[in-house]
XYZ file of C-alpha atoms in Angstrom:
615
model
C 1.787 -28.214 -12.764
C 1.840 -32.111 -12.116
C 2.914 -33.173 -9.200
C 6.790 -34.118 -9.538
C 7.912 -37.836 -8.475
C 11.021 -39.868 -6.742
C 12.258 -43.318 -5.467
C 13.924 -45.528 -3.006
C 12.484 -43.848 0.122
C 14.317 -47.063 2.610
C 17.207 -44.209 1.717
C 15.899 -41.086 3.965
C 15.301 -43.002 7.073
C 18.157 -41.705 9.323
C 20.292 -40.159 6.647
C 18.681 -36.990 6.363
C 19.449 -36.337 9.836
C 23.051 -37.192 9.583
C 23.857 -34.699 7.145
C 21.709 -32.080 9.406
C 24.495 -33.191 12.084
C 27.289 -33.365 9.784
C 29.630 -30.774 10.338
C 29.462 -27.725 7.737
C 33.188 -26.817 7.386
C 32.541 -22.849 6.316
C 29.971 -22.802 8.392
C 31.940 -23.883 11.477
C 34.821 -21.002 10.047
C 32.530 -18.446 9.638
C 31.024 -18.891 13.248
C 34.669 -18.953 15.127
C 35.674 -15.563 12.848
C 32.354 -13.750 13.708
C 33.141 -14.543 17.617
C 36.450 -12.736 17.582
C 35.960 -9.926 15.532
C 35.120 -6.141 16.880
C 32.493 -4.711 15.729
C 32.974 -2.920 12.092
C 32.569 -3.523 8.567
C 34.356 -7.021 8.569
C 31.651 -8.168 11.727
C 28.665 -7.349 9.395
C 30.161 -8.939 6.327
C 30.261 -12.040 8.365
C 26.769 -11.930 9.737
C 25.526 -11.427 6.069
C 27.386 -14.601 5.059
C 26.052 -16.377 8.419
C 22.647 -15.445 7.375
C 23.104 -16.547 3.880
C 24.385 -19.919 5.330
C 21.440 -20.679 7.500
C 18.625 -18.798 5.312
C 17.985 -22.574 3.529
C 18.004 -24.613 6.898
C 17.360 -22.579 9.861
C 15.216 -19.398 9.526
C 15.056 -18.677 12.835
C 19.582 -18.372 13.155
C 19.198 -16.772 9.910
C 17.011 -13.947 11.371
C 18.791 -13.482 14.134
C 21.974 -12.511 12.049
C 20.241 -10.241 9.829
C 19.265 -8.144 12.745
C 22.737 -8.073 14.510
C 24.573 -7.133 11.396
C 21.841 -4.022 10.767
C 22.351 -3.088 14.578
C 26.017 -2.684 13.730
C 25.293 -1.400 10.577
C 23.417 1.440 12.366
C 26.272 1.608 14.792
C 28.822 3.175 12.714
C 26.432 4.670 10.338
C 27.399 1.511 7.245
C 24.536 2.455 5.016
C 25.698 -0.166 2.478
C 25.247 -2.929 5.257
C 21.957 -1.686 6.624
C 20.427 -2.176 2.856
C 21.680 -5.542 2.297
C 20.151 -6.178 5.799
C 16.914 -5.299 5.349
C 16.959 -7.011 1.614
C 18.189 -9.877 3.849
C 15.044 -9.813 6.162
C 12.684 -9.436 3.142
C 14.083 -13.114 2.488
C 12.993 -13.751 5.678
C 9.755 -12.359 5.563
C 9.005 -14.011 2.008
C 9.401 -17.584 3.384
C 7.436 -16.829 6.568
C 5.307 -15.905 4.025
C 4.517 -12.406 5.540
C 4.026 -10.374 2.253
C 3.269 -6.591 3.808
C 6.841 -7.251 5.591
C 8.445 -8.449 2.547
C 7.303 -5.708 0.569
C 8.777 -3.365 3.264
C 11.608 -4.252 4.102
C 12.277 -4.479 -0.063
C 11.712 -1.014 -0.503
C 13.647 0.242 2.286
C 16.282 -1.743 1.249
C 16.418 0.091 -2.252
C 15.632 3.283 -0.878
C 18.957 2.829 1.580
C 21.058 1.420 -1.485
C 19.628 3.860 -4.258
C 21.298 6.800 -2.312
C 25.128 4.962 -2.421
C 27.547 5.594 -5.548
C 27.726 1.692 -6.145
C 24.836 -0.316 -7.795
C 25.906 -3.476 -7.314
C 23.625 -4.557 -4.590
C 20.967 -2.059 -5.607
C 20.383 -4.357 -8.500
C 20.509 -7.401 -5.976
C 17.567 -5.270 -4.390
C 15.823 -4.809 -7.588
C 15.898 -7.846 -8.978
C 14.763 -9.912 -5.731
C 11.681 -7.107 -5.406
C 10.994 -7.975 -9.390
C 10.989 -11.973 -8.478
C 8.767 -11.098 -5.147
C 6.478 -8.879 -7.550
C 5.634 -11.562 -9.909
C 5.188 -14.449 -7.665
C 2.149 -11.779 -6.255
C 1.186 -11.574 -9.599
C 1.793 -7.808 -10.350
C 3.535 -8.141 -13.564
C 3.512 -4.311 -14.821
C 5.877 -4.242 -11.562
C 7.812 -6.711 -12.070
C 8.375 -6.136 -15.404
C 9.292 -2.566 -14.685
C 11.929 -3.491 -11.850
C 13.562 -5.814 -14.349
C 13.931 -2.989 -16.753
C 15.558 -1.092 -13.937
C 17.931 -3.803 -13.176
C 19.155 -4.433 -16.900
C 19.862 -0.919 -16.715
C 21.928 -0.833 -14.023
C 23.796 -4.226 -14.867
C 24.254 -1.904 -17.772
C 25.954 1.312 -16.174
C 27.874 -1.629 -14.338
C 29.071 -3.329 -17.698
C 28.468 -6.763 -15.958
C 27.252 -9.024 -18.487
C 26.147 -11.791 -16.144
C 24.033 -9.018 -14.256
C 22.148 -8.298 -17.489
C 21.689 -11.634 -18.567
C 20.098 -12.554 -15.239
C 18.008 -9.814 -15.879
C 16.965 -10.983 -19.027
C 16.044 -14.019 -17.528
C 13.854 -12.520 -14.928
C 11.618 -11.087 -17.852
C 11.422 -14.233 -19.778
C 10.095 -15.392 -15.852
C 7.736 -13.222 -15.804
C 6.784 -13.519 -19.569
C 6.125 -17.339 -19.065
C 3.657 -16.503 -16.011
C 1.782 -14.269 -18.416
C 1.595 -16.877 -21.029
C 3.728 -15.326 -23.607
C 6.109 -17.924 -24.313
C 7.320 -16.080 -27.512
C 8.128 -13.192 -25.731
C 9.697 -15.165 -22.809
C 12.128 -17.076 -25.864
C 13.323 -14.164 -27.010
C 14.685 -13.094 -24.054
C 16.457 -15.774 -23.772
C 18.104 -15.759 -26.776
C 18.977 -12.108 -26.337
C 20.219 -13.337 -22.605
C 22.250 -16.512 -25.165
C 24.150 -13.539 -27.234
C 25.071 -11.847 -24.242
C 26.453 -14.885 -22.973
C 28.199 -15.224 -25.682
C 30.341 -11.761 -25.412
C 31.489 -13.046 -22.051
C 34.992 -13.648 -21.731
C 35.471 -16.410 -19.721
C 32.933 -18.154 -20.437
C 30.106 -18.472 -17.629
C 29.091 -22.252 -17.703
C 26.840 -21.821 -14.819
C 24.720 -19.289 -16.558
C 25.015 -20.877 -20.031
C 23.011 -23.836 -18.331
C 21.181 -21.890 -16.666
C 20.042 -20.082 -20.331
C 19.248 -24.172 -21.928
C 17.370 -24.838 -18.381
C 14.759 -21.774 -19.199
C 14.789 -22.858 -23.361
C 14.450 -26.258 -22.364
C 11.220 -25.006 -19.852
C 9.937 -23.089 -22.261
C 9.872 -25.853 -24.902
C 8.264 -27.968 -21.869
C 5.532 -25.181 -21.357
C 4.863 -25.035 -25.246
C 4.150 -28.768 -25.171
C 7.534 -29.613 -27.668
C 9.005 -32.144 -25.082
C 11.193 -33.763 -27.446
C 12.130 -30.568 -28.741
C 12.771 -29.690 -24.565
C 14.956 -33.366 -23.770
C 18.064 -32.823 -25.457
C 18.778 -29.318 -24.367
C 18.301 -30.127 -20.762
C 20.821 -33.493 -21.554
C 23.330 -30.889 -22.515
C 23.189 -28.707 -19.640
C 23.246 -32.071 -17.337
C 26.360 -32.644 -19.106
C 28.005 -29.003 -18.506
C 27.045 -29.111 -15.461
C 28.612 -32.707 -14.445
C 31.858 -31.554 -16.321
C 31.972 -28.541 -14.674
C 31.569 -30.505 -11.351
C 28.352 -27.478 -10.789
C 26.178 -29.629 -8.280
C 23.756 -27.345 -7.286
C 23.091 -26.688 -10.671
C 23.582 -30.302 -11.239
C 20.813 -31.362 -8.846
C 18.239 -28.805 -10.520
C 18.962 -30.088 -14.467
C 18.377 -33.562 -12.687
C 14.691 -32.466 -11.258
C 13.920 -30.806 -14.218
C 14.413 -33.441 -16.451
C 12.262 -35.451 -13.905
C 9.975 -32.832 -14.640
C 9.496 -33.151 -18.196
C 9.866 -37.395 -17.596
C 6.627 -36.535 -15.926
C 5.028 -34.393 -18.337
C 6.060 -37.411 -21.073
C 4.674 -39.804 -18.914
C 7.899 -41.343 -18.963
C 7.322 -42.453 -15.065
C 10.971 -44.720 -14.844
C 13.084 -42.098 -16.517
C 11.557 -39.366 -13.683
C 12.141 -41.606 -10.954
C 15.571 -42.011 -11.578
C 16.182 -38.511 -12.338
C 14.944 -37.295 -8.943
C 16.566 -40.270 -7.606
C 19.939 -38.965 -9.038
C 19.118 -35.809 -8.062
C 18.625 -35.911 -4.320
C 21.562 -37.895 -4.325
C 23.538 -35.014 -5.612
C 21.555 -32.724 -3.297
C 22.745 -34.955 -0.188
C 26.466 -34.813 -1.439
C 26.255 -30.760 -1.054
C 24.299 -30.329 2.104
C 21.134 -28.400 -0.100
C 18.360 -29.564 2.513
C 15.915 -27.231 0.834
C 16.325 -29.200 -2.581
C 16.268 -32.348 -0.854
C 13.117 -31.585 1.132
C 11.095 -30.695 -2.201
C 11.705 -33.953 -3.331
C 11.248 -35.781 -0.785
C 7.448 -33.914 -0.554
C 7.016 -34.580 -4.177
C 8.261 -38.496 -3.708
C 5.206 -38.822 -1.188
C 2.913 -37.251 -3.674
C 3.390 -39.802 -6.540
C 3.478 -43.046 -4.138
C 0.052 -41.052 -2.732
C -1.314 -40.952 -5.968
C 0.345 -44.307 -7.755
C -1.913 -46.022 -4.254
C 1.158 -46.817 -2.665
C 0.080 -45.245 0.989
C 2.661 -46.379 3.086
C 5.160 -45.426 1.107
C 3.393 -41.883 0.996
C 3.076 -41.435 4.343
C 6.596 -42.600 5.532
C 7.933 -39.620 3.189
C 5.518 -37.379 4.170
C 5.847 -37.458 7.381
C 9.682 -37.255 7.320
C 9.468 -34.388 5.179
C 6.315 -32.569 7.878
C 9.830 -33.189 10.782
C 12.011 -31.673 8.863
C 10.228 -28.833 7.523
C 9.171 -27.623 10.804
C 12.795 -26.736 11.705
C 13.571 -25.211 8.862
C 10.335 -22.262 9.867
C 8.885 -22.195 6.315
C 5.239 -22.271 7.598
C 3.898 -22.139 3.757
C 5.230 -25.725 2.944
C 4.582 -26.874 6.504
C 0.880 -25.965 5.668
C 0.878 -27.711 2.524
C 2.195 -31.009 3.662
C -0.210 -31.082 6.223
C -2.727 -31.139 3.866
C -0.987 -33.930 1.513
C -0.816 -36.456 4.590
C -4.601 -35.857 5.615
C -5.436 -36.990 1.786
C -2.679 -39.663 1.969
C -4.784 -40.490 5.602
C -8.268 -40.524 3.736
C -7.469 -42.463 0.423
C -6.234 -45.114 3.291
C -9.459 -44.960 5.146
C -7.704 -43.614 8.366
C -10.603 -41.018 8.401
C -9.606 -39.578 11.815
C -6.250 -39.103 11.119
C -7.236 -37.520 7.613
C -9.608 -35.238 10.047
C -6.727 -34.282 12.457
C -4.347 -33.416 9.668
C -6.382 -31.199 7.265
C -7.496 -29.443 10.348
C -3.952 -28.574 11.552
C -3.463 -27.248 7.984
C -6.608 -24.905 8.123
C -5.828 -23.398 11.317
C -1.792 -23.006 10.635
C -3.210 -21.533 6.794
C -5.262 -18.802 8.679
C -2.515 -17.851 11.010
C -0.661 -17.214 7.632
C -3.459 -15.991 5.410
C -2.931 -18.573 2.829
C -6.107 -18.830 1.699
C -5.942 -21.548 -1.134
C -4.042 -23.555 1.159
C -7.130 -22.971 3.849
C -9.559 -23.786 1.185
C -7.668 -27.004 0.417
C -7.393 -28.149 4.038
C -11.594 -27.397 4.213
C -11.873 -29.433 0.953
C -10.249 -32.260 2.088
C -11.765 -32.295 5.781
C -15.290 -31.935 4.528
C -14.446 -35.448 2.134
C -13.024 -36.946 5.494
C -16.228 -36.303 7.427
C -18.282 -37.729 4.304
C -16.382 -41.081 3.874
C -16.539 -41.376 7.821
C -20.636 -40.940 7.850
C -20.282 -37.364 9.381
C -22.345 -35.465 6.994
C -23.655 -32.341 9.279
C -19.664 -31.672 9.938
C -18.824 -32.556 6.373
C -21.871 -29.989 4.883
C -20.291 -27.270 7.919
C -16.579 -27.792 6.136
C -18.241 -27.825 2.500
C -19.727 -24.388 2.993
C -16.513 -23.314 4.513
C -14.570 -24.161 1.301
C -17.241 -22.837 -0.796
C -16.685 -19.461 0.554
C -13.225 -19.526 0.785
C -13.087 -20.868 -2.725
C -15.255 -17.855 -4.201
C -12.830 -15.310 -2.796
C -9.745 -17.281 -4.396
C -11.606 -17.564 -7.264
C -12.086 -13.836 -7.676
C -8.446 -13.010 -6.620
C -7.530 -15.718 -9.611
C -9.836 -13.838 -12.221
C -8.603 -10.499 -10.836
C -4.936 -11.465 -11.438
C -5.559 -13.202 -15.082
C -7.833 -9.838 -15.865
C -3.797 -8.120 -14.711
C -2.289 -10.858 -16.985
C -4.261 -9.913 -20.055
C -3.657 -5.782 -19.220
C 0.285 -6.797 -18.800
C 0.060 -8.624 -22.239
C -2.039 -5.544 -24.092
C -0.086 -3.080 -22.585
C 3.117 -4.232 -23.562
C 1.567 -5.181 -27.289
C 0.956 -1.183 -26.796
C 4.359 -0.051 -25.767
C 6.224 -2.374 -28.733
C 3.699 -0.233 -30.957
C 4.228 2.963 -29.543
C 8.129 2.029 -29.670
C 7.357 1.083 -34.069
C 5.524 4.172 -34.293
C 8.291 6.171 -33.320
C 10.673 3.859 -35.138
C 8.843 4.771 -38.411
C 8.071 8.755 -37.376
C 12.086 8.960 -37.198
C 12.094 6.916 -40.542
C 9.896 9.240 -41.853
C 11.434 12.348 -41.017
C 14.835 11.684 -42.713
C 12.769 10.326 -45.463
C 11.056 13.766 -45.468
C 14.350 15.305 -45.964
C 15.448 13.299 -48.672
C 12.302 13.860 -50.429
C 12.400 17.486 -50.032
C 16.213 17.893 -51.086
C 15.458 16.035 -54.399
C 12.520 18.647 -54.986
C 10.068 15.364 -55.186
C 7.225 17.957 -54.025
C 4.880 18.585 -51.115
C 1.689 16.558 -52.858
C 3.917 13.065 -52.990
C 4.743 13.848 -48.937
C 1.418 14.640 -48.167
C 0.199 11.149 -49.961
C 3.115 9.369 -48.118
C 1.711 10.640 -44.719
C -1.496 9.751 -45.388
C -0.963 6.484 -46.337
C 1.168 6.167 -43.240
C -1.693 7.529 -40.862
C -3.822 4.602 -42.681
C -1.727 2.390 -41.679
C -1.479 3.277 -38.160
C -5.069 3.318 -38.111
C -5.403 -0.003 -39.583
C -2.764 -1.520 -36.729
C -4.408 0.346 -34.172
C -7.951 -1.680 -35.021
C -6.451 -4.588 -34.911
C -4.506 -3.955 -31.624
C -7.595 -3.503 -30.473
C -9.914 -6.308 -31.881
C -6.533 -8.531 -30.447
C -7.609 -7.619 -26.851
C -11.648 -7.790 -27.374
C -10.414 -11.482 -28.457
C -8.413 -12.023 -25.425
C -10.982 -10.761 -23.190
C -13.983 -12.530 -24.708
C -11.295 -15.841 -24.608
C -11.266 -15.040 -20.831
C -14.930 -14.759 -20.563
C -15.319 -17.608 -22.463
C -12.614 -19.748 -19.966
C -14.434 -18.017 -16.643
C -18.163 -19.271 -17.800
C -16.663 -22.424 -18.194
C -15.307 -23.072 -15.248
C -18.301 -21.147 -13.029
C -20.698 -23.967 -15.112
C -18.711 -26.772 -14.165
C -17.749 -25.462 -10.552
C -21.852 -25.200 -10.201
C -22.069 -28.674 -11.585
C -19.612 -30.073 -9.046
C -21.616 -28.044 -5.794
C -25.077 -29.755 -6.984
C -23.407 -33.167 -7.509
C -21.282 -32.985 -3.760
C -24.549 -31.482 -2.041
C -26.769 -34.047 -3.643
C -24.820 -37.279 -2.485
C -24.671 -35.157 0.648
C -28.859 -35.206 0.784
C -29.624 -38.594 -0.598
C -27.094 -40.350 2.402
C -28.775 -38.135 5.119
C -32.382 -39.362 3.984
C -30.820 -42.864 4.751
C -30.188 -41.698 8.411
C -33.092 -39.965 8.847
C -34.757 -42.845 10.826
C -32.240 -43.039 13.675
C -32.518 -41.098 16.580
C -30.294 -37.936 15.126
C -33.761 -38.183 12.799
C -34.299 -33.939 13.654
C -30.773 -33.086 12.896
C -31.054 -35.064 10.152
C -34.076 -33.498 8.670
C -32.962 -29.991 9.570
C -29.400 -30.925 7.439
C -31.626 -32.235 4.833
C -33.719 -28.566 4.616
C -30.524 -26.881 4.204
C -28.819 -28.759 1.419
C -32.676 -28.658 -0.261
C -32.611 -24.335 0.082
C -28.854 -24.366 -1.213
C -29.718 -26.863 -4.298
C -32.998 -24.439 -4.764
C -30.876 -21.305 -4.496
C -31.288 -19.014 -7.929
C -27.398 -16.769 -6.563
C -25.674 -19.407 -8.356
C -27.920 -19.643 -11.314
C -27.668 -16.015 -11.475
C -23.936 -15.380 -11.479
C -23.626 -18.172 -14.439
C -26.649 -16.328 -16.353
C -24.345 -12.974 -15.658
C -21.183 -14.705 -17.313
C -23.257 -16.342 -20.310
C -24.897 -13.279 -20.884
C -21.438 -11.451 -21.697
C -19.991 -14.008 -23.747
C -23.266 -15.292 -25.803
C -24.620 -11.510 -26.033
C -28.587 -10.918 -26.970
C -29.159 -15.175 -26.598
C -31.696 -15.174 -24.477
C -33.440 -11.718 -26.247
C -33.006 -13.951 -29.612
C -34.371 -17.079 -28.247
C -37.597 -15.610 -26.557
C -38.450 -13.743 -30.071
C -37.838 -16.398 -32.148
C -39.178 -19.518 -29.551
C -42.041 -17.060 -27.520
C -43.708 -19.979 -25.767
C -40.753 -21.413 -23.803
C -40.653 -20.908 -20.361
C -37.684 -19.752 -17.991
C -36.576 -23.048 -17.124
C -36.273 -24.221 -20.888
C -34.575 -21.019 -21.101
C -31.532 -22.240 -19.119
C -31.521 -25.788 -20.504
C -30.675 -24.209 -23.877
C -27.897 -21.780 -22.270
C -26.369 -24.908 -21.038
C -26.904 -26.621 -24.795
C -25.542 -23.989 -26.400
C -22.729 -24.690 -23.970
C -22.133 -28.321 -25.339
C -22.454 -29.633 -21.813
C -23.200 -33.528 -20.958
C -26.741 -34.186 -19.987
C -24.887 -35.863 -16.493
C -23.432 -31.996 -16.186
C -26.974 -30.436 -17.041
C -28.666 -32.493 -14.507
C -26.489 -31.362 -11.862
C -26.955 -27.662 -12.629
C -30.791 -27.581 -12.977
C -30.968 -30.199 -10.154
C -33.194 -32.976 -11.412
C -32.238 -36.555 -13.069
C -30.747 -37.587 -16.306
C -34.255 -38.575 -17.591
C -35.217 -35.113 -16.560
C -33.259 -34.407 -18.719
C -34.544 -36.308 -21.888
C -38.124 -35.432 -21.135
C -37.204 -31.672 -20.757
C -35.329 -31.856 -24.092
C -38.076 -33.243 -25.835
C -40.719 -30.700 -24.396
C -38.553 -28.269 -25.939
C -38.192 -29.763 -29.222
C -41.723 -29.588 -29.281
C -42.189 -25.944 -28.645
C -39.297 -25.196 -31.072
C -41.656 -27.408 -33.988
C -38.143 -29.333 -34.712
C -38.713 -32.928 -36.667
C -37.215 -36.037 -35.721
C -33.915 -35.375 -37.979
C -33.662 -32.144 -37.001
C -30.670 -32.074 -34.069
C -31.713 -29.510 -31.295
C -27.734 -28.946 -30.494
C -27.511 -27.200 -34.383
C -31.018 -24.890 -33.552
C -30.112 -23.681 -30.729
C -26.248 -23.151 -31.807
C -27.970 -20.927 -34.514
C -29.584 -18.637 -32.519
């Protein structure tokens, strides 16, 4: 997603720490109860609000109450308070991010709660495991635990229960890429609404939000503006501000998408102003990290930094080492587009080492990526080559764990393609079976039934094929997206590691002139190294099956290396993106594509591209 913008940053000097010191009326209520009551049912209800009070702004207070109100949970045996406090410290653990603890404390949480009569905050439980599940990508889970938790909002009759459920499948239907799916959930959620007597405003803008995103996602933005107008409007009549201040960003969101850069500004403008007005220092921090992004990237570094460095103060307190990480990163490339190469150094390696102490691995590759650019532009190519191959490994392993988690997205999507067919099949079984009857009580005769279930059998037959042709498409499709990329990741290594070699031959003279040559030899065995080669040759092979056993009957005399120069023809790539791959210049190039015209006996007006397409 593009990075989301604000304005007016003179604004957030001092006044962000005002409203941490303003004082927080329930806040201040809450804390004076909780120090005069006994310990009992009433004690723990008021360290469950405490925690959901500081749970936004101060983790560490937050924790601190979850555990108390589980101690006296455990005290006088409150099983109902013990779940809700370890759901509570699976919120915890999430924005740490510790996921094994999450995941934990989730399902002892349910297990605690599935045992009591009432399933009111089992379905909290449920539904906050089916969110966790999806941001880690396991959508057969997620998908399931939704289920669950329309179920029980069911047995509970509480329409705004299911239609929050509804909404976490459409959520989990848009990370899969199956925005049809994910719309009709939402209108299911819409009817719902509708049967609700009084009327829910919050969650009938809440429904336009997700249509509106969904319309966004789809690429209709026109189709997404006035929807999300409406449910700005709602949501200013029904004085709704935290609602308020999310319609505002996400309208700044699809600004963005439009390109519509003065209508976004003022929307995030408007809606950190609403933000301030309510105390939300979680929604006001995300804008503020997203204001330094665009001035970053619109050149405007000052600005950049002065928000991002706010934002790095005030994120710290809050414990959320995730973002902390992130914005790390973002000053150390605000740092190096400014030439401040040491600073851009110090930054990106604060990120990497607070990433590893969290296991965020993309983040770590990031913070690599961006160090090893900040040793390049400051002449330190032996550290920025040590950083490079850093990345490069890190970057591997996140790009298996990506390929591994769209290969889940593409099983969620067939599987539940399955299910809805398994669910028509025995749709039209029951269908048939009363037809059956009918039939046989109007004496119509065994031969016409036995026609009617064959045909039906040919039909299932014919659906079943193309079920299955549907997901050798999507996989191919995959294959087809994954060659892609590895071609043009392999592209981007030669092109890095050959600026990399060509400014260390320039320092090879000065007295370094050994550790020069020795950095030199290594970028020359990487550039020379066939792994990569072979990986891509793996991932061609699959998608462009028998090519190469089609090309050496028809074309015997070409060698290996013409070989690959048509694999990467047949690929439509740029002879810039060619060069880098097979490592020698653009007129490298030209000569090796008219060597293999040559052996390929093609005339002047014949176009290589179309021969070697038609093998």
């Amino acid at each position: 997603m593009k990075s989301l913008i604000l304005v007016f940053l003179f604004l957030f000097g001092g006044i962000l720490f005002k409203i941490q010191a303003q004082e927080n009326t329930k806040l201040d209520s809450l804390l004076a109860i909780y120090d005069v009551q006994k310990p009992g049912v009433e004690k723990i209800k008021t360290a469950q609000e405490l925690f959901q009070q500081y749970k936004n702004g101060n983790l560490h207070k937050a924790f601190d109450y979850a555990i108390q109100a589980i101690a006296y949970s455990d005290k006088i045996n409150y099983r109902d308070g013990k779940g809700i406090g370890f759901l509570n410290l699976a919120y915890y653990y999430q924005l740490k991010p510790n996921i094994d603890s999450t995941r934990h404390y989730l399902k002892k949480s349910i297990s605690i709660l599935s045992d009591l009569p009432t399933s009111k905050n089992l379905w909290e439980a449920k539904h906050q495991f089916s969110v966790f599940e999806t941001k880690q990508g396991n959508f057969d889970t997620a998908l399931k635990l939704s289920d669950e938790c329309k179920n029980l909002a069911v047995e509970l009759n509480d329409g705004d229960k299911l239609t929050k459920s509804l909404r976490r499948k459409s959520t989990i239907y848009i990370d899969t890429g199956n925005y049809d799916r994910a719309m009709e959930e939402i209108v299911m959620a819409s009817r719902i609404a509708d049967t609700i007597s009084p009327e829910n405003k919050e969650v009938r803008g809440m429904l336009i939000i997700d249509a509106s995103r969904i319309e966004m996602l789809r690429g209709n933005y026109q189709k997404a503006l006035d929807p999300i107008k409406n449910a700005i409007k709602l949501f200013t009549e029904d004085k709704n501000h935290f609602w308020l201040s999310i319609s505002l960003t996400e309208i700044g969101n699809l600004y963005w998408y439009m390109e519509k850069f003065d209508g976004a500004i003022s929307s995030y403008q408007k809606s950190i102003e609403v933000a301030k007005n309510i105390g939300r220092k979680d929604l006001i921090l995300s804008n503020m990290a997203n204001i330094g992004l665009v001035y970053s990237s619109l050149g405007n570094y000052d600005k950049a930094l002065e928000y991002q460095l706010n934002f790095q103060k005030l994120i710290k307190e809050s414990g959320v080492k995730l973002n902390e990480t992130i914005g790390l990163n973002n000053i150390g490339t605000t740092y190096r587009k400014k030439k401040k190469f040491k600073k851009a150094i110090e930054y990106h390696g604060q990120a990497i080492q607070l990433a590893d102490s969290i296991n965020a691995l993309d983040v770590m590759r990031d913070g690599y990526w961006g160090r090893s650019m900040s040793f390049r532009d400051n002449g330190n190519y032996r550290k920025a080559l040590e950083d490079y191959i850093q990345y490069q490994i890190i970057n591997d392993s996140v790009f298996n764990l990506a390929k591994s988690e769209q290969i889940e997205k593409l099983k969620t999507i067939y599987n539940t393609e399955k299910k809805e067919q398994e669910i028509a099949l025995l749709e039209q079984n029951a269908e048939i079976s009363n037809l059956q009857k009918l039939l046989l009580g109007l004496g119509l005769g065994l031969s016409f039934l036995t026609f009617g279930i064959g045909f039906y059998a040919l039909l299932q037959k014919m659906k079943g094929n193309k079920l299955e042709k549907e997901q050798v498409d999507a996989e191919l499709a995959f294959k087809k997206k994954e060659l892609t990329t590895h071609a043009l990741h392999l592209a981007k290594k030669n092109e890095t590691l050959e600026s990399l070699r060509q400014k260390a031959e320039a320092l090879k003279s000065n007295e370094n002139g050994q550790n020069i040559t020795q950095l030199i030899n290594t970028i020359n065995f990487d550039l020379k190294d066939d792994n990569n080669w072979e990986n891509f040759a793996r991932y061609f092979e699959e998608v462009h099956k028998d090519f190469n056993t089609n090309a050496t009957k028809t074309y015997p005399e070409i060698t290996p290396s013409e070989l690959r120069l048509m694999a990467l023809i047949k690929m439509n790539l740029s002879s810039k993106e060619i060069a880098n791959i097979l490592n020698i210049s653009i007129p490298g190039v030209k000569k090796a594509r008219q060597r293999l015209r040559k052996k390929m006996d093609l005339s002047t007006t014949d176009s290589l591209e179309n021969a070697v397409l038609s093998i």
